[in-house]
mmCIF file of C-alpha atoms in Angstrom:
data_model
loop_
_atom_site.group_PDB
_atom_site.id
_atom_site.type_symbol
_atom_site.label_atom_id
_atom_site.label_comp_id
_atom_site.label_asym_id
_atom_site.label_seq_id
_atom_site.Cartn_x
_atom_site.Cartn_y
_atom_site.Cartn_z
ATOM 1 C CA UNK V 42 94.891 96.330 79.031
ATOM 2 C CA UNK V 43 98.029 95.767 80.689
ATOM 3 C CA UNK V 44 99.940 95.674 83.753
ATOM 4 C CA UNK V 45 101.751 99.147 83.598
ATOM 5 C CA UNK V 46 100.907 102.530 85.155
ATOM 6 C CA UNK V 47 98.438 103.504 82.603
ATOM 7 C CA UNK V 48 96.437 100.342 82.178
ATOM 8 C CA UNK V 49 92.797 100.311 82.800
ATOM 9 C CA UNK V 50 91.864 96.619 82.339
ATOM 10 C CA UNK V 51 93.705 93.520 83.780
ATOM 11 C CA UNK V 52 94.717 91.274 80.923
ATOM 12 C CA UNK V 53 94.049 88.207 82.850
ATOM 13 C CA UNK V 54 90.683 88.651 84.579
ATOM 14 C CA UNK V 55 89.425 91.570 82.341
ATOM 15 C CA UNK V 56 88.522 93.675 85.548
ATOM 16 C CA UNK V 57 88.582 97.379 85.423
ATOM 17 C CA UNK V 58 91.492 98.364 87.831
ATOM 18 C CA UNK V 59 90.171 100.476 90.763
ATOM 19 C CA UNK V 60 86.537 99.520 90.329
ATOM 20 C CA UNK V 61 85.167 96.467 92.297
ATOM 21 C CA UNK V 62 82.911 94.013 90.276
ATOM 22 C CA UNK V 63 83.270 95.745 86.719
ATOM 23 C CA UNK V 64 84.701 93.736 83.762
ATOM 24 C CA UNK V 65 85.093 95.007 80.190
ATOM 25 C CA UNK V 66 84.888 92.681 77.216
ATOM 26 C CA UNK V 67 84.881 94.947 74.174
ATOM 27 C CA UNK V 68 87.188 96.125 71.417
ATOM 28 C CA UNK V 69 88.551 99.241 73.385
ATOM 29 C CA UNK V 70 90.490 96.897 75.764
ATOM 30 C CA UNK V 71 92.758 96.016 72.817
ATOM 31 C CA UNK V 72 96.206 97.508 73.433
ATOM 32 C CA UNK V 73 96.980 98.100 69.835
ATOM 33 C CA UNK V 74 94.785 99.163 66.826
ATOM 34 C CA UNK V 75 94.167 96.374 64.328
ATOM 35 C CA UNK V 76 93.884 96.945 60.515
ATOM 36 C CA UNK V 77 90.988 94.615 59.855
ATOM 37 C CA UNK V 78 87.513 94.073 61.091
ATOM 38 C CA UNK V 79 87.171 93.972 64.890
ATOM 39 C CA UNK V 80 84.426 91.477 64.946
ATOM 40 C CA UNK V 81 86.444 88.256 65.541
ATOM 41 C CA UNK V 82 88.812 89.860 68.080
ATOM 42 C CA UNK V 83 85.814 91.298 69.945
ATOM 43 C CA UNK V 84 84.214 87.824 70.155
ATOM 44 C CA UNK V 85 87.427 86.341 71.507
ATOM 45 C CA UNK V 86 87.781 89.075 74.173
ATOM 46 C CA UNK V 87 84.154 88.373 75.302
ATOM 47 C CA UNK V 88 85.262 84.539 75.425
ATOM 48 C CA UNK V 89 88.185 85.292 77.380
ATOM 49 C CA UNK V 90 86.177 87.448 79.865
ATOM 50 C CA UNK V 91 83.577 84.588 80.209
ATOM 51 C CA UNK V 92 86.249 81.975 80.867
ATOM 52 C CA UNK V 93 87.688 84.400 83.519
ATOM 53 C CA UNK V 94 84.270 84.743 85.162
ATOM 54 C CA UNK V 95 83.775 81.032 85.211
ATOM 55 C CA UNK V 96 87.254 80.098 86.521
ATOM 56 C CA UNK V 97 88.368 76.535 86.670
ATOM 57 C CA UNK V 98 85.269 75.017 85.222
ATOM 58 C CA UNK V 99 85.804 76.860 82.030
ATOM 59 C CA UNK V 100 89.340 75.655 81.938
ATOM 60 C CA UNK V 101 88.261 72.110 82.440
ATOM 61 C CA UNK V 102 85.856 72.223 79.374
ATOM 62 C CA UNK V 103 82.719 71.983 81.416
#
């Protein structure tokens, strides 16, 4: 995840770069390894992807 030349996933929309219509919402998109359990961060990544897909409606709390 990132915006550099080696990034695979866009950090805002969670879209896979270079493949239309594909998003990734899983632990492998984390740019650095974490020392603890990956369950909570993975759920937050899924939440971020869902909000990106819903667009303005998600940001408005609908």
